[in-house]
mmCIF file of C-alpha atoms in Angstrom:
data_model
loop_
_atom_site.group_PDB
_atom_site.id
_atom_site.type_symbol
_atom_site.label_atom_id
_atom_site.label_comp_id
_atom_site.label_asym_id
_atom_site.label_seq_id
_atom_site.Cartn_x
_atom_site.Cartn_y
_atom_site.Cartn_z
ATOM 1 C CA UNK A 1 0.000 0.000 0.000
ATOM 2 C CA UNK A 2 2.973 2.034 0.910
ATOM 3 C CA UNK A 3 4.015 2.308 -3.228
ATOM 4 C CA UNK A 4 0.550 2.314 -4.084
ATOM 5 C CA UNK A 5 -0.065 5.359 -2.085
ATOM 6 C CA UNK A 6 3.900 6.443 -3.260
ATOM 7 C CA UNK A 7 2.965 5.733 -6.917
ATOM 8 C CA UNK A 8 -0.356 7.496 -6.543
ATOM 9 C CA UNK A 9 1.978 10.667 -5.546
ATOM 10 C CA UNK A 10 4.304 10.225 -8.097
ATOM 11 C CA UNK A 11 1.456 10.495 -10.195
ATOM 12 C CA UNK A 12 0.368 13.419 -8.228
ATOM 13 C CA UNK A 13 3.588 14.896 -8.777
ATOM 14 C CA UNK A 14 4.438 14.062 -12.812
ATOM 15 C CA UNK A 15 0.497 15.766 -12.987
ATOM 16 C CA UNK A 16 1.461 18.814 -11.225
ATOM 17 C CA UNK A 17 5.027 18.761 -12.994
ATOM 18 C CA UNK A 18 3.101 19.060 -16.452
ATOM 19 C CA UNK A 19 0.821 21.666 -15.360
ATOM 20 C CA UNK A 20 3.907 23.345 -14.629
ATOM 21 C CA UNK A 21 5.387 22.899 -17.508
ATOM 22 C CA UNK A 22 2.665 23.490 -19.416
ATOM 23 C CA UNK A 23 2.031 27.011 -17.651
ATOM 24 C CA UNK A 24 5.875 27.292 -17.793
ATOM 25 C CA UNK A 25 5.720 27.160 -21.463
ATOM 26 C CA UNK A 26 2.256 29.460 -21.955
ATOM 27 C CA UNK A 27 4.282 32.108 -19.853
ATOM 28 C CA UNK A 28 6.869 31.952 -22.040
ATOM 29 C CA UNK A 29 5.232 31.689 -25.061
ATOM 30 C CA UNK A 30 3.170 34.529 -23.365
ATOM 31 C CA UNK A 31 6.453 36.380 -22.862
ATOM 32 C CA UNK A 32 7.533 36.164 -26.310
ATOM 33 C CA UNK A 33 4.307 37.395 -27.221
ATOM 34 C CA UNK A 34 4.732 40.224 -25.210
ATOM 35 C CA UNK A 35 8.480 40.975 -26.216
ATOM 36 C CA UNK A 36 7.224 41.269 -29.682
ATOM 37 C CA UNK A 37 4.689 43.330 -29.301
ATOM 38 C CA UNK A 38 7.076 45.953 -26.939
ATOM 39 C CA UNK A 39 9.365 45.232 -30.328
ATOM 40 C CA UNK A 40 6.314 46.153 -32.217
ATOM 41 C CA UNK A 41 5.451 49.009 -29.981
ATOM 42 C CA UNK A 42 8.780 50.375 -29.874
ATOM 43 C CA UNK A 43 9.195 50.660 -33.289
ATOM 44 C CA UNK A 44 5.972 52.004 -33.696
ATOM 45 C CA UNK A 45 6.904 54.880 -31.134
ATOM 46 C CA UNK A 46 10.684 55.712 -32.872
ATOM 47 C CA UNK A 47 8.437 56.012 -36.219
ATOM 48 C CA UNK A 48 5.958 58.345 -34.692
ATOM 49 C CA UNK A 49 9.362 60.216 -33.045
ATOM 50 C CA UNK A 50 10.497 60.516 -36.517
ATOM 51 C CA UNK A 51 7.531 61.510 -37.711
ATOM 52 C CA UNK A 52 7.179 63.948 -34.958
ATOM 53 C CA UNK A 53 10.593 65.558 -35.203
ATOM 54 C CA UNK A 54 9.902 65.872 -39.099
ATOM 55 C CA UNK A 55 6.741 67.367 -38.558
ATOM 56 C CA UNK A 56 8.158 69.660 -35.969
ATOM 57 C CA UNK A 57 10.708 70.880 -38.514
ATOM 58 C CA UNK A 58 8.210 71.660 -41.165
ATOM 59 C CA UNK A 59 6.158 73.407 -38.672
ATOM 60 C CA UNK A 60 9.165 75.398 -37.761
ATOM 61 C CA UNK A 61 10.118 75.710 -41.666
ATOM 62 C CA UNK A 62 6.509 77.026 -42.244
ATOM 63 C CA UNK A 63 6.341 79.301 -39.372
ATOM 64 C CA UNK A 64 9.834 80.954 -40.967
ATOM 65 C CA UNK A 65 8.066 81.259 -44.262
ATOM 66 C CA UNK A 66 4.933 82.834 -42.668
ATOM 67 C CA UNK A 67 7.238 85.582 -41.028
ATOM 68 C CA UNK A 68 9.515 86.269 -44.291
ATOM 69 C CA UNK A 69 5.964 86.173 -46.135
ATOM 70 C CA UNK A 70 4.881 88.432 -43.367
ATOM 71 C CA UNK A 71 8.213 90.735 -43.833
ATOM 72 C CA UNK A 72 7.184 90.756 -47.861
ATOM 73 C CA UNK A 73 3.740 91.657 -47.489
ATOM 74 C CA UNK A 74 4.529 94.554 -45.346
ATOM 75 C CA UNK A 75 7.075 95.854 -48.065
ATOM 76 C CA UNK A 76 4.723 95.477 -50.555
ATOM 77 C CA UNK A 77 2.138 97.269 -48.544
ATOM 78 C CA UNK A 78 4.029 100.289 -48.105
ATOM 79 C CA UNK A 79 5.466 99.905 -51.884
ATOM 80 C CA UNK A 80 1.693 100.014 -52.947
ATOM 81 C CA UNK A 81 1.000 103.297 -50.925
ATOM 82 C CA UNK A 82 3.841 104.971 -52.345
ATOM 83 C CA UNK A 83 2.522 103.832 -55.434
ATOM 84 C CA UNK A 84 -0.946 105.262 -54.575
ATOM 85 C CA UNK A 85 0.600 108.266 -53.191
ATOM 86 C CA UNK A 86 2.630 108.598 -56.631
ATOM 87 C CA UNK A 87 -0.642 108.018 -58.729
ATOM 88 C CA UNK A 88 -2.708 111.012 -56.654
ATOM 89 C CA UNK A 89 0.112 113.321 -57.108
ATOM 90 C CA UNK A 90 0.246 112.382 -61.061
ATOM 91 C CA UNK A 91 -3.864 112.452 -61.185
ATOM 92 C CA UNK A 92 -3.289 115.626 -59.370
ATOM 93 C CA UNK A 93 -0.681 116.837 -61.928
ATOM 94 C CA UNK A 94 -2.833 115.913 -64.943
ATOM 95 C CA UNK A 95 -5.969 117.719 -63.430
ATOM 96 C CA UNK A 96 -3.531 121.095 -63.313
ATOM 97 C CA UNK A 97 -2.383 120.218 -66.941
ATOM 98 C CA UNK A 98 -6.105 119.505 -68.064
ATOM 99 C CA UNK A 99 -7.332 123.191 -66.469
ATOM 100 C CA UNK A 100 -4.213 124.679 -68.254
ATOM 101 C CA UNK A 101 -4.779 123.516 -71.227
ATOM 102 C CA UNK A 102 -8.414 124.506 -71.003
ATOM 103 C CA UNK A 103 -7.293 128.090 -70.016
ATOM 104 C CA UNK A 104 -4.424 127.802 -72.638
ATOM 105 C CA UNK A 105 -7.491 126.857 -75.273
ATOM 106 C CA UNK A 106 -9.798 129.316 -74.418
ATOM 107 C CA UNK A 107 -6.924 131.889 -74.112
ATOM 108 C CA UNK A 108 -5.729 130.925 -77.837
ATOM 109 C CA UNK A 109 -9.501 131.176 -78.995
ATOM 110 C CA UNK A 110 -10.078 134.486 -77.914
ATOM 111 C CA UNK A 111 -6.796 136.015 -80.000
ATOM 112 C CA UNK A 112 -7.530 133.795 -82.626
ATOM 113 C CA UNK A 113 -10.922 135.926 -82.664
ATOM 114 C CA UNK A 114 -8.891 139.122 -82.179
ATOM 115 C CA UNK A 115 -6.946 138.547 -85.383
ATOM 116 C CA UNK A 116 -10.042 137.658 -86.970
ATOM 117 C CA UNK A 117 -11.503 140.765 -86.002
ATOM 118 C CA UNK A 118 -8.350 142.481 -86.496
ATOM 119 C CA UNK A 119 -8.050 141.049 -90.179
ATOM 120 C CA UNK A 120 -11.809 142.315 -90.683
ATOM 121 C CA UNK A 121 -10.808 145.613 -89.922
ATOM 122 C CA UNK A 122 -7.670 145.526 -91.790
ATOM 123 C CA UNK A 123 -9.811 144.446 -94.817
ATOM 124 C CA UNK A 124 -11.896 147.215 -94.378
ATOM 125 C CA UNK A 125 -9.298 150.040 -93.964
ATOM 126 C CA UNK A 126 -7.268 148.628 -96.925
ATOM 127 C CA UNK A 127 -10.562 148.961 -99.191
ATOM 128 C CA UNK A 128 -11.635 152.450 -97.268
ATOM 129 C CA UNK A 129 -8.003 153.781 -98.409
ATOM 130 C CA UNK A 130 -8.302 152.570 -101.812
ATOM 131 C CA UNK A 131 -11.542 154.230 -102.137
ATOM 132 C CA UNK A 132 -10.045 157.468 -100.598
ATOM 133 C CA UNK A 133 -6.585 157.018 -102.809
ATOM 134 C CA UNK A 134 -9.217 156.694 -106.026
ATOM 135 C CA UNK A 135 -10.660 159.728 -104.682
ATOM 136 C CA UNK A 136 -7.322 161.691 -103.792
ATOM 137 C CA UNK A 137 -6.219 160.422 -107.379
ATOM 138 C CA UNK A 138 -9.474 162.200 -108.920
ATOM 139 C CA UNK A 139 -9.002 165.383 -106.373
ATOM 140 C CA UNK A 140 -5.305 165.819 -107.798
ATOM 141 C CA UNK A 141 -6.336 165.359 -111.260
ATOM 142 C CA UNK A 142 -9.160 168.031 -110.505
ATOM 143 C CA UNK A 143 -7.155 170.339 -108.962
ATOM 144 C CA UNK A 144 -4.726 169.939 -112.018
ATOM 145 C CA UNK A 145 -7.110 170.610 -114.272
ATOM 146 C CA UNK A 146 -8.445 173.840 -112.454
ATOM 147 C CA UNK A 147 -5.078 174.726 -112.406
ATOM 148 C CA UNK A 148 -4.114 174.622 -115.931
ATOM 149 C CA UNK A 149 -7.071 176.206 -116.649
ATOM 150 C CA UNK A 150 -6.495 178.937 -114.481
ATOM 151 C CA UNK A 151 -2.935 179.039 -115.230
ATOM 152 C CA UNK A 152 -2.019 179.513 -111.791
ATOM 153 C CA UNK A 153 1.095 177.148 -110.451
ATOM 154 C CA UNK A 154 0.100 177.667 -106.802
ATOM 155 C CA UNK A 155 -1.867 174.488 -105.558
ATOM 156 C CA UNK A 156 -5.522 175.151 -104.931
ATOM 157 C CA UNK A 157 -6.947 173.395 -101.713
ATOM 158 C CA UNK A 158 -10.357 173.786 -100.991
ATOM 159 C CA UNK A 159 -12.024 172.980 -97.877
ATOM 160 C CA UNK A 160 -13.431 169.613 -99.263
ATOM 161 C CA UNK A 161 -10.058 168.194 -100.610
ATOM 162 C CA UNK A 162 -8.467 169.409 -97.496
ATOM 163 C CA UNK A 163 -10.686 167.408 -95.329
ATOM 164 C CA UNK A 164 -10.163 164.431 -97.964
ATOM 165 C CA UNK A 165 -6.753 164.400 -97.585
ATOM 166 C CA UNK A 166 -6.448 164.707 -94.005
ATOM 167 C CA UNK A 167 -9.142 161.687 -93.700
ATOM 168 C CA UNK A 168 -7.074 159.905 -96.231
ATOM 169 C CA UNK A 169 -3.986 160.483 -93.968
ATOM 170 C CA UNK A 170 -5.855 159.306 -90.534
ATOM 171 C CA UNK A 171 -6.815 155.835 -92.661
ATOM 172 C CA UNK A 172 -3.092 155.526 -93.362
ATOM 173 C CA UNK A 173 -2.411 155.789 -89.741
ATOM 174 C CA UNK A 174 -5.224 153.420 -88.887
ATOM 175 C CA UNK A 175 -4.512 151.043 -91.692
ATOM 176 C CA UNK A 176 -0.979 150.905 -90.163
ATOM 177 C CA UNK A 177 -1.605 150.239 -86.483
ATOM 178 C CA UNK A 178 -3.622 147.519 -88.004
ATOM 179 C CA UNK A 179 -1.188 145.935 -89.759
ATOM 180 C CA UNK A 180 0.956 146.601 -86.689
ATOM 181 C CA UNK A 181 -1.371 144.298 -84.595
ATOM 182 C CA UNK A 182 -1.655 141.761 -87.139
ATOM 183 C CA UNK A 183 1.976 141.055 -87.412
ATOM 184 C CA UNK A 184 1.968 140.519 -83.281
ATOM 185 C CA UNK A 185 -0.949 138.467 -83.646
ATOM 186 C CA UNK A 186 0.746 136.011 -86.122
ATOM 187 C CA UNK A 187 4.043 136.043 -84.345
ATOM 188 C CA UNK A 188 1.834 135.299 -81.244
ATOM 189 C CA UNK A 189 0.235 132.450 -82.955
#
C-alpha cells in the first residue's frame, strides 16, 4: 500500500510537474508574445518620433516662411502706398495740366478771334483807303485841271479836298496800327 499510495503521488507529482510545464511554457510563449509586441510598440513609437521631429521641422520651416511672407507683405504694402501716393500726385498733376490747357485753349480762342476781327478791320481800312486814294487820285487830277485852266502854279486846296486828304492820312495811320497788330498776332500764334 505504501508504493501504491507512493505511486499514486508520483502520479500526483508528474500531474502537477506538467501543469507546470505546461504554464511554464504558456508564460513563455506569453512572454515572447509580449516581447514582440514591446518590439512592435517600440518601433511604432521611434516612427511616430520621426515623424514627430519631421513634422516639428516643417512646422518650424513654415512658421519661418509665414514671417519672411509676413516681412514681404509689409514691403509690398508700403510699396503700394507709395505707389498710390505717386498716382494722386500724377492724377493731381494731370488735373492742373487739363485746367491749363483749357485756359491755354480758351486763351488761344479768344486772340484767334482778335486777329479775326483784327483782319476784318484791316480788310476794311485797306478797301476804305483805296476808295479814298481813287478819290485823292481824282481830287489831284481836278485840282490839275483847275489849275491849268487857271494858269495859276500855286496848288488850290479847298475845304473839301483838305478834309479828304487829311481823312485819307488818318486811314493811313489806322490802316498801319492795323497791320501793326496783325503782325503781333501772327508772331503770337
Amino acid at each position: 500500500m505504501c508504493l501504491e499510495n507512493t505511486q499514486i503521488e508520483i502520479e500526483d507529482l508528474r500531474a502537477r510537474l506538467e501543469k507546470e510545464i505546461n504554464i511554464s511554457k504558456s508564460l513563455h510563449n506569453d512572454l515572447d508574445l509580449s516581447r514582440k509586441l514591446v518590439l512592435e510598440r517600440d518601433e511604432q513609437l521611434n516612427d511616430l518620433t520621426t515623424k514627430l521631429r519631421a513634422a516639428e521641422l516643417k512646422c518650424q520651416q513654415t512658421e519661418d516662411h509665414l514671417s519672411r511672407t509676413s516681412t514681404d507683405l509689409a514691403l509690398e504694402r508700403a510699396r503700394c502706398d507709395e505707389l498710390t501716393l505717386s498716382l494722386q500726385e500724377s492724377e493731381t498733376l494731370l488735373t492742373q495740366t487739363r485746367s491749363d490747357c483749357l485756359s491755354y485753349a480758351l486763351e488761344n480762342q479768344r486772340l484767334v478771334e482778335e486777329a479775326r476781327e483784327a483782319n476784318q478791320q484791316i480788310v476794311s481800312y485797306r478797301a476804305k483807303l483805296e476808295a479814298q486814294g481813287a478819290d485823292l487820285i481824282a481830287t489831284k487830277k481836278a485840282l490839275r485841271a483847275l489849275q491849268r485852266e487857271k494858269g495859276s502854279p500855286k496848288k488850290i486846296y479847298t475845304e473839301d479836298n483838305y478834309v479828304r486828304s487829311e481823312s485819307f492820312l488818318i486811314s493811313c495811320g489806322q490802316i498801319t496800327v492795323a497791320l501793326r497788330a496783325q503782325q503781333h498776332f501772327d508772331f503770337v500764334l
